[in-house]
mmCIF file of C-alpha atoms in Angstrom:
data_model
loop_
_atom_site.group_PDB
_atom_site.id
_atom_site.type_symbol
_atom_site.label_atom_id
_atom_site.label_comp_id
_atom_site.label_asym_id
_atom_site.label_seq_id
_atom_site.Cartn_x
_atom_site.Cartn_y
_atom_site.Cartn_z
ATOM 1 C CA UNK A 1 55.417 80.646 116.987
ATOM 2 C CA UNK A 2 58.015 83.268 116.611
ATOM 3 C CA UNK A 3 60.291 81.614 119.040
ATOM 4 C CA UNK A 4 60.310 78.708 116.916
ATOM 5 C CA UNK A 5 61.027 80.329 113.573
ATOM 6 C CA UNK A 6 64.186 82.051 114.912
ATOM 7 C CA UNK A 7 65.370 79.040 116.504
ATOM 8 C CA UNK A 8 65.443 77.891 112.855
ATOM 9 C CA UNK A 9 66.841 80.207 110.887
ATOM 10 C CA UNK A 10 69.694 80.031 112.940
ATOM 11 C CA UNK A 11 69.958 76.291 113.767
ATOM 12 C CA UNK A 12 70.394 75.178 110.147
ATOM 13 C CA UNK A 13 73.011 78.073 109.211
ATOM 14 C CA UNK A 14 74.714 77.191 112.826
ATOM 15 C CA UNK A 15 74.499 73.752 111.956
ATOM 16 C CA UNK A 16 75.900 73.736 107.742
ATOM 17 C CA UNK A 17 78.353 76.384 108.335
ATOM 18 C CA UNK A 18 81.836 74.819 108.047
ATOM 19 C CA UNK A 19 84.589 76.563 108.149
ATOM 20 C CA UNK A 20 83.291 79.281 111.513
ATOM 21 C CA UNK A 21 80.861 82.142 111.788
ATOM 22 C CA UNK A 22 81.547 84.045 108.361
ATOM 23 C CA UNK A 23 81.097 80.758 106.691
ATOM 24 C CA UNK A 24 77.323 80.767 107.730
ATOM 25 C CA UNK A 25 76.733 84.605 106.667
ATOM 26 C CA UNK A 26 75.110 83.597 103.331
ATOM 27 C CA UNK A 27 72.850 81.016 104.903
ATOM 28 C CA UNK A 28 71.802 83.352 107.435
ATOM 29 C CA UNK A 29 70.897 85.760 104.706
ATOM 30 C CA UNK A 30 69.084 82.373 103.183
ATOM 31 C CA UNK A 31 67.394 82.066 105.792
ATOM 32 C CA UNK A 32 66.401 85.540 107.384
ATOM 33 C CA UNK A 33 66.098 87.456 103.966
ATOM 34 C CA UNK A 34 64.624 84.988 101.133
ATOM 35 C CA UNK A 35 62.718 82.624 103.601
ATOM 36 C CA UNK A 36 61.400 84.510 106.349
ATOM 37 C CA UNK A 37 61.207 87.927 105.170
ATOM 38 C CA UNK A 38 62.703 89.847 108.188
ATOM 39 C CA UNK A 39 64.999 92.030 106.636
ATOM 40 C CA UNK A 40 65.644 93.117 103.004
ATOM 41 C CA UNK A 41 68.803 92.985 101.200
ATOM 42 C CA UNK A 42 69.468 96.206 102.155
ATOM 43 C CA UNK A 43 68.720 96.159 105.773
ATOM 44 C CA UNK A 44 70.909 92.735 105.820
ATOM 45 C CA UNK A 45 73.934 94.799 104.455
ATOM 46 C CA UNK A 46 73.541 97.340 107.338
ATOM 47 C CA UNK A 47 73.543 94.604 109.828
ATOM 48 C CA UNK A 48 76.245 93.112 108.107
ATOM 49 C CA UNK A 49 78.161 96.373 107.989
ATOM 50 C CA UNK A 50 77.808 97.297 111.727
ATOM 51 C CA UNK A 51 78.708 93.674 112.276
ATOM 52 C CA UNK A 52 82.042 93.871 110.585
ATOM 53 C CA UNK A 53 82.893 96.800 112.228
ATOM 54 C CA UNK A 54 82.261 95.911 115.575
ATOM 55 C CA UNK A 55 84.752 93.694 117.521
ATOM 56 C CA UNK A 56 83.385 89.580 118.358
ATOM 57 C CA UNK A 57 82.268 86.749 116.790
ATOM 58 C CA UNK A 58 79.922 87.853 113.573
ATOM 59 C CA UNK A 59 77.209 84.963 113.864
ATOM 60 C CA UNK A 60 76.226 85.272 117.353
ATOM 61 C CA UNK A 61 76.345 89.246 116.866
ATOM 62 C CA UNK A 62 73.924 88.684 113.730
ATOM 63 C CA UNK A 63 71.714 86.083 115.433
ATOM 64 C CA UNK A 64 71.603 87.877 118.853
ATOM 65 C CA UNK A 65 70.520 91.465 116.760
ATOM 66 C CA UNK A 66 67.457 89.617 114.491
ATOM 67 C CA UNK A 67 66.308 87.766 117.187
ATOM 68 C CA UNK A 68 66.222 91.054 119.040
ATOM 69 C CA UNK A 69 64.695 92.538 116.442
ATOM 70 C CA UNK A 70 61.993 90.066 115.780
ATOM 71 C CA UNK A 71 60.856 89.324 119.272
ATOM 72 C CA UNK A 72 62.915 91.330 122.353
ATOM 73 C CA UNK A 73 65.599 89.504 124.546
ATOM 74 C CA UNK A 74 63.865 86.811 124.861
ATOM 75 C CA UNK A 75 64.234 86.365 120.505
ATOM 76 C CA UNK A 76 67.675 87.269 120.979
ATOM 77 C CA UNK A 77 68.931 84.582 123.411
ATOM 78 C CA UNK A 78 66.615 82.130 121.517
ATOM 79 C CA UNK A 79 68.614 83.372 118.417
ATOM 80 C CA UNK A 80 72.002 83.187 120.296
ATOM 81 C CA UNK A 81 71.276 79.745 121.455
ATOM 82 C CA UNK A 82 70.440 78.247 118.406
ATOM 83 C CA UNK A 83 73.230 79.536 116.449
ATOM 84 C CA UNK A 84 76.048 78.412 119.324
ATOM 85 C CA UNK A 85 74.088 75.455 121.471
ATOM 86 C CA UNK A 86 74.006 72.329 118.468
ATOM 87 C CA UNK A 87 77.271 72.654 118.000
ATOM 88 C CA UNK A 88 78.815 73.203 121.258
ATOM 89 C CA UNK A 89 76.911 70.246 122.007
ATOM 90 C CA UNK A 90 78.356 68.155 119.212
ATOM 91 C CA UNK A 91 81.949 69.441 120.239
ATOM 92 C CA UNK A 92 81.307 68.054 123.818
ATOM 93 C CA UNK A 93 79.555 64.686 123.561
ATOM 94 C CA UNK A 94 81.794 63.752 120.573
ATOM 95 C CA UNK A 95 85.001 64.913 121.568
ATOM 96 C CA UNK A 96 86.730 61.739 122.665
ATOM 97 C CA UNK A 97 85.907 60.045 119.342
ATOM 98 C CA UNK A 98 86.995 63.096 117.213
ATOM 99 C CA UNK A 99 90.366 63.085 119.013
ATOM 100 C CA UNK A 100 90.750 59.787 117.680
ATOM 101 C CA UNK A 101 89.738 60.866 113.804
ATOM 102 C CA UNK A 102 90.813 64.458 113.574
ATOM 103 C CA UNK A 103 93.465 63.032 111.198
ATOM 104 C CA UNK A 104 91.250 60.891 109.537
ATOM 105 C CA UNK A 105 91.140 61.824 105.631
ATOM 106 C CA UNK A 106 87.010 61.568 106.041
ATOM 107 C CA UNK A 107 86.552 64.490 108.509
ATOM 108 C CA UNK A 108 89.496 66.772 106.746
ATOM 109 C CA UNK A 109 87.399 65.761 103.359
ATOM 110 C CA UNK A 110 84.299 66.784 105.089
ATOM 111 C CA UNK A 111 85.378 70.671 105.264
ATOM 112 C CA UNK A 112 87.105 70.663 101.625
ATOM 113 C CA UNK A 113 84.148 69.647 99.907
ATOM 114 C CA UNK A 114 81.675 72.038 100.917
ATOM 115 C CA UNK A 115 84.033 74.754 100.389
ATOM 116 C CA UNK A 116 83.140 75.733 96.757
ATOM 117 C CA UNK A 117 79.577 75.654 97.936
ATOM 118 C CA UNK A 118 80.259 77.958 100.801
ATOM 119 C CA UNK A 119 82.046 80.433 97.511
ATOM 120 C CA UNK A 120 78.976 79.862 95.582
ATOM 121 C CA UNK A 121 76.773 81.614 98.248
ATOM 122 C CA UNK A 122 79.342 84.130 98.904
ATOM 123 C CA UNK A 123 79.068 85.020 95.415
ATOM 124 C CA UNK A 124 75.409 84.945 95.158
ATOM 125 C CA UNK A 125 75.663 87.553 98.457
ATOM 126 C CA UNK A 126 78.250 89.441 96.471
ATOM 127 C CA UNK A 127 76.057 90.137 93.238
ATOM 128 C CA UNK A 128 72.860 90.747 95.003
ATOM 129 C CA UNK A 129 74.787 93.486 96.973
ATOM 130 C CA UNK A 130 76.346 94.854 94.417
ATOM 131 C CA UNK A 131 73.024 95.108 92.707
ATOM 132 C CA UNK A 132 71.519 96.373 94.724
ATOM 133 C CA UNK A 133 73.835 99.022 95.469
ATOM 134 C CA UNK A 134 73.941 100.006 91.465
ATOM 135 C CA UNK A 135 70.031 100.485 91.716
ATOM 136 C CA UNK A 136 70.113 102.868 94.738
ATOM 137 C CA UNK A 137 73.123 104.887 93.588
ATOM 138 C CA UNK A 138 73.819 104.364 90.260
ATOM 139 C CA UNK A 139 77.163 102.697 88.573
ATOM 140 C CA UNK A 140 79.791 105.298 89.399
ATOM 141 C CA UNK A 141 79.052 105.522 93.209
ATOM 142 C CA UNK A 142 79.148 101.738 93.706
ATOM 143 C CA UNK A 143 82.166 101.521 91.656
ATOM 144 C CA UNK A 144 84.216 104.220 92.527
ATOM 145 C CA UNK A 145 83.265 103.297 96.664
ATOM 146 C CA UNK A 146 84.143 99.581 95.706
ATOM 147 C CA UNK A 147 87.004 100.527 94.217
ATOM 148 C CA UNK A 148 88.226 102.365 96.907
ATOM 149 C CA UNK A 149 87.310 100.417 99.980
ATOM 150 C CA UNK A 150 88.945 97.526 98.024
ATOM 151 C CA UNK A 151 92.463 99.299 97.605
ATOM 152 C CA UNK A 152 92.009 100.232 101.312
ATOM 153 C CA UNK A 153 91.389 97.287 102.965
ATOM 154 C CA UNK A 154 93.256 94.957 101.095
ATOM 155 C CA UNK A 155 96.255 97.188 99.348
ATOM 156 C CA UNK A 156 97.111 99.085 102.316
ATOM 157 C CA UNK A 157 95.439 96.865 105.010
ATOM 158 C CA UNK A 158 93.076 100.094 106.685
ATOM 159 C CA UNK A 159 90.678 98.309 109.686
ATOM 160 C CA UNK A 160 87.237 97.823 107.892
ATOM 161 C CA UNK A 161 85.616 99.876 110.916
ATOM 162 C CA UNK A 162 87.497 102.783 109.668
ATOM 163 C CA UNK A 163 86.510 102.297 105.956
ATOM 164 C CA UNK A 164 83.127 101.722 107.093
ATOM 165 C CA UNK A 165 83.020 104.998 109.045
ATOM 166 C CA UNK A 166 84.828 106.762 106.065
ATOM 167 C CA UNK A 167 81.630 105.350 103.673
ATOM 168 C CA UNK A 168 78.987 106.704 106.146
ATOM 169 C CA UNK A 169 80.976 110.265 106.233
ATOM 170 C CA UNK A 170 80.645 109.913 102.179
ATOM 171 C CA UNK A 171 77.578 108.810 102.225
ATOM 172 C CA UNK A 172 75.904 111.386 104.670
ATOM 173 C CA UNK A 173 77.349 114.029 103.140
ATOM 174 C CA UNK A 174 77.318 113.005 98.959
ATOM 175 C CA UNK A 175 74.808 111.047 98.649
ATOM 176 C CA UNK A 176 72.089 112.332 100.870
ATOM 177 C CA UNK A 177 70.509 115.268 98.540
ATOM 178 C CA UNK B 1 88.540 83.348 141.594
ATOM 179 C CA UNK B 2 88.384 80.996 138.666
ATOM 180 C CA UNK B 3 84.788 81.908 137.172
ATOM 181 C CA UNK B 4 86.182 85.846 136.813
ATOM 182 C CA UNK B 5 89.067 84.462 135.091
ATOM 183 C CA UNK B 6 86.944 82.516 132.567
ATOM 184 C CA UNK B 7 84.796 86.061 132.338
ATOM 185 C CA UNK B 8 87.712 88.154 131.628
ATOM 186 C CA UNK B 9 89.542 86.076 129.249
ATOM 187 C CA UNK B 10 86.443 85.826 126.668
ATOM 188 C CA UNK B 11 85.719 89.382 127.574
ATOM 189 C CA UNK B 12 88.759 90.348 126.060
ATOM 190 C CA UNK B 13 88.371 87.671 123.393
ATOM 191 C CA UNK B 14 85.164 89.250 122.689
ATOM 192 C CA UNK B 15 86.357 92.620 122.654
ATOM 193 C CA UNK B 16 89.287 92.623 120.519
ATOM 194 C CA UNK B 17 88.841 90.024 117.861
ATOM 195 C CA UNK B 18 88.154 92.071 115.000
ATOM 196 C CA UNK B 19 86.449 89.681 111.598
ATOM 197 C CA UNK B 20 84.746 87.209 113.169
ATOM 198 C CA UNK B 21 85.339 83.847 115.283
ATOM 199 C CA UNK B 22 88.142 82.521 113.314
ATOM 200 C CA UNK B 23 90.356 85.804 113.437
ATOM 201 C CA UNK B 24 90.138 85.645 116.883
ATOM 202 C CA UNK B 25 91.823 82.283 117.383
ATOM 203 C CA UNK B 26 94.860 83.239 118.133
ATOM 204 C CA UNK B 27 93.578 85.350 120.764
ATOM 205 C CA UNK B 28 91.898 82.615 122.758
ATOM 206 C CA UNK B 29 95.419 80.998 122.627
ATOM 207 C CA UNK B 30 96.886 84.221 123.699
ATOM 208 C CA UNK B 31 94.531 83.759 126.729
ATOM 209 C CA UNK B 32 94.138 80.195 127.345
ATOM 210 C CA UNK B 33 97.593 79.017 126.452
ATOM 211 C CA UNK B 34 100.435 82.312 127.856
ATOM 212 C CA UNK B 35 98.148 83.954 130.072
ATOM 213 C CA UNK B 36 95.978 81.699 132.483
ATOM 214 C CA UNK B 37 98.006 77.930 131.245
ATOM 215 C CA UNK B 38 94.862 76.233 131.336
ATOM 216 C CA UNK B 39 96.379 73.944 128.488
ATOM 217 C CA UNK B 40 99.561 73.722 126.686
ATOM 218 C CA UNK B 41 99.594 74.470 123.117
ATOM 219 C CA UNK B 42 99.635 70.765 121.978
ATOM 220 C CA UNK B 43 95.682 70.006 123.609
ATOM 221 C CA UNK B 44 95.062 74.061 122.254
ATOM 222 C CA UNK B 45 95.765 72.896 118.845
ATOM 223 C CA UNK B 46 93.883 69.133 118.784
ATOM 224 C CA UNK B 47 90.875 71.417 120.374
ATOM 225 C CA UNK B 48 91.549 74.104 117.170
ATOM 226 C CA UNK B 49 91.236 70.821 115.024
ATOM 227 C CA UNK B 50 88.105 68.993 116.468
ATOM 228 C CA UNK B 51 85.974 72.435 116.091
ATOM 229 C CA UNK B 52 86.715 72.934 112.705
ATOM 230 C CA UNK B 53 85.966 69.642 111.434
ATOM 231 C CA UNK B 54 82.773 70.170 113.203
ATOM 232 C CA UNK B 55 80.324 72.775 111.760
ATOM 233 C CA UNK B 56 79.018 75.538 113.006
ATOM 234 C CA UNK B 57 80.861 78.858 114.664
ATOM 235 C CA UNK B 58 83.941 78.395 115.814
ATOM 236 C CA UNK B 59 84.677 81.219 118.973
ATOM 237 C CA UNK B 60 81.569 79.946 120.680
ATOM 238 C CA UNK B 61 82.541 76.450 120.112
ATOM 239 C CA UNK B 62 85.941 76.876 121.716
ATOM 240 C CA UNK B 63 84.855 78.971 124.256
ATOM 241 C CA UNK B 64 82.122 76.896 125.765
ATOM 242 C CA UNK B 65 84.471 73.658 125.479
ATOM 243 C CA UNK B 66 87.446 75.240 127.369
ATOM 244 C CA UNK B 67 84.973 77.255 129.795
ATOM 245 C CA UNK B 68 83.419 73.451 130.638
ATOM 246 C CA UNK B 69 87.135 72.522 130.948
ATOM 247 C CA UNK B 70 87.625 75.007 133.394
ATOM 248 C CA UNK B 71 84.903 75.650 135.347
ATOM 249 C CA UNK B 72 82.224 72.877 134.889
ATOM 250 C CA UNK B 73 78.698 74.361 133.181
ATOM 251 C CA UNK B 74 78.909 77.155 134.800
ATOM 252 C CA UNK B 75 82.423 77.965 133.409
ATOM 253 C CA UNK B 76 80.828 77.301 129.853
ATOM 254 C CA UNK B 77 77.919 79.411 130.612
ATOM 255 C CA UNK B 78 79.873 82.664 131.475
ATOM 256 C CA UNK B 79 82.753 81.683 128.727
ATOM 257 C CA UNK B 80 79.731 82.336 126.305
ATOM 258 C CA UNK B 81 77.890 85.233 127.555
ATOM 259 C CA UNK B 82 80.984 86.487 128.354
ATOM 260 C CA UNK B 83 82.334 86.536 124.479
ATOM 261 C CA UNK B 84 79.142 87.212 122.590
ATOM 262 C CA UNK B 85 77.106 89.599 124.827
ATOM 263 C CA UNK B 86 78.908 92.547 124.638
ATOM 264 C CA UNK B 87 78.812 92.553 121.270
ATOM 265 C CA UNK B 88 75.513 92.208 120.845
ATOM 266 C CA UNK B 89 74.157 95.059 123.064
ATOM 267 C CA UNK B 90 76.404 97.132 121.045
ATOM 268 C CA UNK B 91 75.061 96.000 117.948
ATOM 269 C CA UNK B 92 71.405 96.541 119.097
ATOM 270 C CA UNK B 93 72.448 100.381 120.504
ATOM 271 C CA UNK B 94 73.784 101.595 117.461
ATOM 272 C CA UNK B 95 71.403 99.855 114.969
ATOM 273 C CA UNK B 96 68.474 101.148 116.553
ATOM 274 C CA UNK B 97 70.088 104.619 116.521
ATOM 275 C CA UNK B 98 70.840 104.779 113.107
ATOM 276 C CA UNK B 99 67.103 103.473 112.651
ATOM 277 C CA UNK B 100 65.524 106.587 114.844
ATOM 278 C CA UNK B 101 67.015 108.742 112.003
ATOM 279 C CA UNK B 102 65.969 106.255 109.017
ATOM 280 C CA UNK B 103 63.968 108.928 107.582
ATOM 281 C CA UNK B 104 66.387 111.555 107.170
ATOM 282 C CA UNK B 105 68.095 112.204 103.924
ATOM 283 C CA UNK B 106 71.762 111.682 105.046
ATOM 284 C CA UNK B 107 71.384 108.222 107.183
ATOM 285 C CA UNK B 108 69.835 107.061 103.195
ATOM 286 C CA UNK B 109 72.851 108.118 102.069
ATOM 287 C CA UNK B 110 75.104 107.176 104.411
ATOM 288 C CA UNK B 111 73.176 103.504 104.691
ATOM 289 C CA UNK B 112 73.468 103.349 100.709
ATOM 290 C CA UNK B 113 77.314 104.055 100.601
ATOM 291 C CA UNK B 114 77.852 101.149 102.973
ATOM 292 C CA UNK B 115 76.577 98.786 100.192
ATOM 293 C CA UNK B 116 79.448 98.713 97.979
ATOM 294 C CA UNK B 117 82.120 98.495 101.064
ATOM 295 C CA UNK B 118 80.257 95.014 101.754
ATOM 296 C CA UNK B 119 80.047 93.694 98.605
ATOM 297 C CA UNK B 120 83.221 94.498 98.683
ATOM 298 C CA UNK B 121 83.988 92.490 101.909
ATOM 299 C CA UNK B 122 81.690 89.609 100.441
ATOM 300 C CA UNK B 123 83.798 89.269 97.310
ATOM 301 C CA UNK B 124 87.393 88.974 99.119
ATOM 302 C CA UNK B 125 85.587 86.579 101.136
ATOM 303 C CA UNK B 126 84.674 84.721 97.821
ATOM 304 C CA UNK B 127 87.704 84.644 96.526
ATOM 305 C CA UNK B 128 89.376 83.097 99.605
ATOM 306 C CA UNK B 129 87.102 80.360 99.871
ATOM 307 C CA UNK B 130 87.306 79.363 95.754
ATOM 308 C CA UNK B 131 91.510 80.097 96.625
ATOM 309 C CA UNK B 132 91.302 77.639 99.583
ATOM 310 C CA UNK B 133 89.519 75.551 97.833
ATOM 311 C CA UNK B 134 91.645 74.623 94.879
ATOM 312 C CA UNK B 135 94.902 74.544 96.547
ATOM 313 C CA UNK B 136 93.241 71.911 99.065
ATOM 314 C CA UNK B 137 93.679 68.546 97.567
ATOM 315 C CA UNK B 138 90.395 69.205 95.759
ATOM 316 C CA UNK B 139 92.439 70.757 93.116
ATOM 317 C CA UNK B 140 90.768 73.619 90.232
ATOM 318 C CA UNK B 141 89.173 71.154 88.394
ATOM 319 C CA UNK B 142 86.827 69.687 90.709
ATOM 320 C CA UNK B 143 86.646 73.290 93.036
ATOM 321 C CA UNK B 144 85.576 74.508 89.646
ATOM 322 C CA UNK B 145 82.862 71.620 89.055
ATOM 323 C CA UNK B 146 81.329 71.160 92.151
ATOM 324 C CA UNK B 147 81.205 75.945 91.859
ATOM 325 C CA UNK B 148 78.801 75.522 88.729
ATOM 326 C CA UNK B 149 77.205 72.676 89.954
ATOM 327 C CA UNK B 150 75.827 74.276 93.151
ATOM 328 C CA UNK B 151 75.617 77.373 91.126
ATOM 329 C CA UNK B 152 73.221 75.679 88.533
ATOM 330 C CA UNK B 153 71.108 73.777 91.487
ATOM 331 C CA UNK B 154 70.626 76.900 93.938
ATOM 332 C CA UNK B 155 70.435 79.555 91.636
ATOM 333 C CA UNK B 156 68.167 77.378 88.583
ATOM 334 C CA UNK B 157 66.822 74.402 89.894
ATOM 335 C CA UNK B 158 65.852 76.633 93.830
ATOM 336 C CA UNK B 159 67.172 73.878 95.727
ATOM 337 C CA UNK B 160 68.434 74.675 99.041
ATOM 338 C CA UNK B 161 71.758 75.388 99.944
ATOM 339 C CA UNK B 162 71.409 72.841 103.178
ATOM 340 C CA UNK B 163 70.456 70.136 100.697
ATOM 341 C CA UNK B 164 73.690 70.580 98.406
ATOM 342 C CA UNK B 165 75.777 70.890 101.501
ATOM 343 C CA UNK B 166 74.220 67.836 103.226
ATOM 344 C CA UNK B 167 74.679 65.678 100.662
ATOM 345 C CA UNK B 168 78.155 66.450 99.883
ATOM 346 C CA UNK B 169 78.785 66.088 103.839
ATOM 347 C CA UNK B 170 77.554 62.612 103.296
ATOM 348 C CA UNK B 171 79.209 61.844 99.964
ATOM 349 C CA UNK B 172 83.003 62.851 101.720
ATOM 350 C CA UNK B 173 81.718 60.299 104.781
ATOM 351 C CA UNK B 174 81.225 57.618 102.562
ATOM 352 C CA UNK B 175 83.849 57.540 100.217
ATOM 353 C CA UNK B 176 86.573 54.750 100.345
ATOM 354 C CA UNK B 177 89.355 55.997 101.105
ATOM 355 C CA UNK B 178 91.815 55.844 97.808
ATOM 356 C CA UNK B 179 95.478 54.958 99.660
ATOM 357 C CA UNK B 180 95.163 51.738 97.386
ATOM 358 C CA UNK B 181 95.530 53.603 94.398
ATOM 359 C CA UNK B 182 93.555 51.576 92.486
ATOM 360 C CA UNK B 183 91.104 54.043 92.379
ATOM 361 C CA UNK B 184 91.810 55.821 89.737
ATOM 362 C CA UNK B 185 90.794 59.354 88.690
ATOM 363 C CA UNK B 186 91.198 61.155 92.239
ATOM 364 C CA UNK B 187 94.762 60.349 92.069
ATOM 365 C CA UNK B 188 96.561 62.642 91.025
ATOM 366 C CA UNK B 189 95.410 65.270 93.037
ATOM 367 C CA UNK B 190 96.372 63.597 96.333
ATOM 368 C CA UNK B 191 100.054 63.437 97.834
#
């Protein structure tokens, strides 16, 4: 049942991720990339890429593509649902008792400790990326484009979507031959 | 009409929140708060707090609470569809464009230049979350413990991330909570 397997993937990502959407990027990848098999590292970045660039919420925009991509609309609002639904569901049924506890050093100690674990699979992400990237185009290109995006987005603050169109125009027109 | 209002306001949350659901927090405020006053800023902010101490994505969280709020189910319904949908047909039209054209020499090339930009994105990502994480009251030492510990499980011992993260979910539940001060060794990172 394919229905079933997307409702998975993005159920347990929807329903670990602390700390919002980007926190669940690397279980997503988990999940869609090592344990299913639907996209490879590579086609995850491109995802990711387009993701980034494009304005909204990046889990739903993830879960609603794969799902679309593995099994029509119909995979797509399954994919949608699972990611936002659990959740949203929580949030509602629980929210009278939370009011009372949002203070409480339990639930703030709840999002601190998973943090480093949420940085370990960001890091993981980072490597394999970054590896992958050095066996397609060698070390220079993924350094010197690293490089550059980096001092971009974060020096002088460019919009990702424009240093994400700037790497296409590079890439289409160095690294194509 | 109140269920248009609910459409427009995620529209445009939807539309211009640029980074993902927590970026675009201050947007649904911008909204929900200045524009329509479907809450002052006090309940925004206690409704900020609840959804992050609960797990999972945070835009869809807020706007299917505050679209129930509003407008009943139906007011949740279209406060969802309203901020992801959009998106997401966009995403599927230009993907499957770029993959008509796979083939060709330049969408390799321009496919394998976008590689480094994300890693790049990934590691700033990284490095905010190990940031956040020692100057919470977890401190460097145990941010950098609990880092090589999950490193060593996942990556070594293949155990699965939702494991790790369960179990410290439930180890930060059931804790005592040190105000006592008799307990010891935690100490001195708290206030």
């Amino acid at each position: 049942m394919i229905y079933l397997k997307i409702f998975w993937a993005f159920f347990v990502p929807g329903i670990l991720g602390y700390g919002g959407g980007p926190a669940s990027i690397p279980l997503i990848e988990n999940e869609v990339v090592d344990r299913y098999g639907w996209l490879t590292v590579h086609e995850f970045s491109e995802v990711m890429a387009l993701g980034n660039s494009l304005p909204g919420p990046i889990a739903t925009k993830m879960a609603g593509y794969i799902g679309y991509e593995q099994a029509g609309v119909l995979g797509a609002a399954v994919g949608v649902f699972a990611t936002a639904a659990p959740s949203l569901i929580l949030m509602l049924a629980s929210l009278g008792l939370l009011m009372k506890f949002k203070e409480s050093p339990k639930v703030k100690r709840m999002t601190i400790s998973v943090r480093p674990v949420i940085a370990v699979l960001l890091g993981i992400m980072t490597y394999d990326f970054f590896f992958s990237s050095y066996e397609s185009v060698g070390m220079w290109q993924t350094l010197f484009i690293g490089a550059v995006s980096f001092f971009l987005m974060e020096k002088w603050k460019v919009h990702p979507a424009y240093v994400i169109a700037g790497a296409l125009v590079y890439g289409g027109v160095f690294l194509g031959g | 009409m109140k269920q248009v209002d609910i459409f427009v306001a995620f529209f445009r949350v939807g539309m211009l929140g640029y980074g993902g659901g927590p970026s675009s927090i201050p947007l649904v405020y911008k909204e929900v708060v200045d524009k329509y006053k479907w809450m002052d800023s006090d309940e925004f902010g206690d409704i900020v707090a609840i959804g992050n101490a609960l797990p999972g994505p945070i835009a869809t969280k807020l706007a299917g609470y505050i679209g129930y709020r509003v407008g009943g189910i139906v007011g949740m319904l279209n406060a969802l569809v309203a901020s992801t949908v959009p998106t997401i047909i966009m995403m599927i039209f230009l993907l499957n464009a770029l993959n008509a054209y796979k083939d060709e020499s330049w969408v390799k090339g321009m496919a394998a230049a976008v590689m480094p930009v994300v890693a790049v994105m990934l590691a700033v990502l990284t490095w905010d979350y190990v940031k956040k994480s020692w100057e919470s009251t977890l401190g460097w030492g145990w941010t950098l413990l609990f880092v090589v510990a999950s490193l060593i499980l996942m990556e070594f011992a293949n155990i699965h991330p939702a494991i790790i993260i369960f179990a410290l979910l439930l180890g930060a539940l059931l804790k005592k909570d040190s105000r006592s001060g008799d307990q010891g060794k935690k100490e001195k990172h708290s206030t």
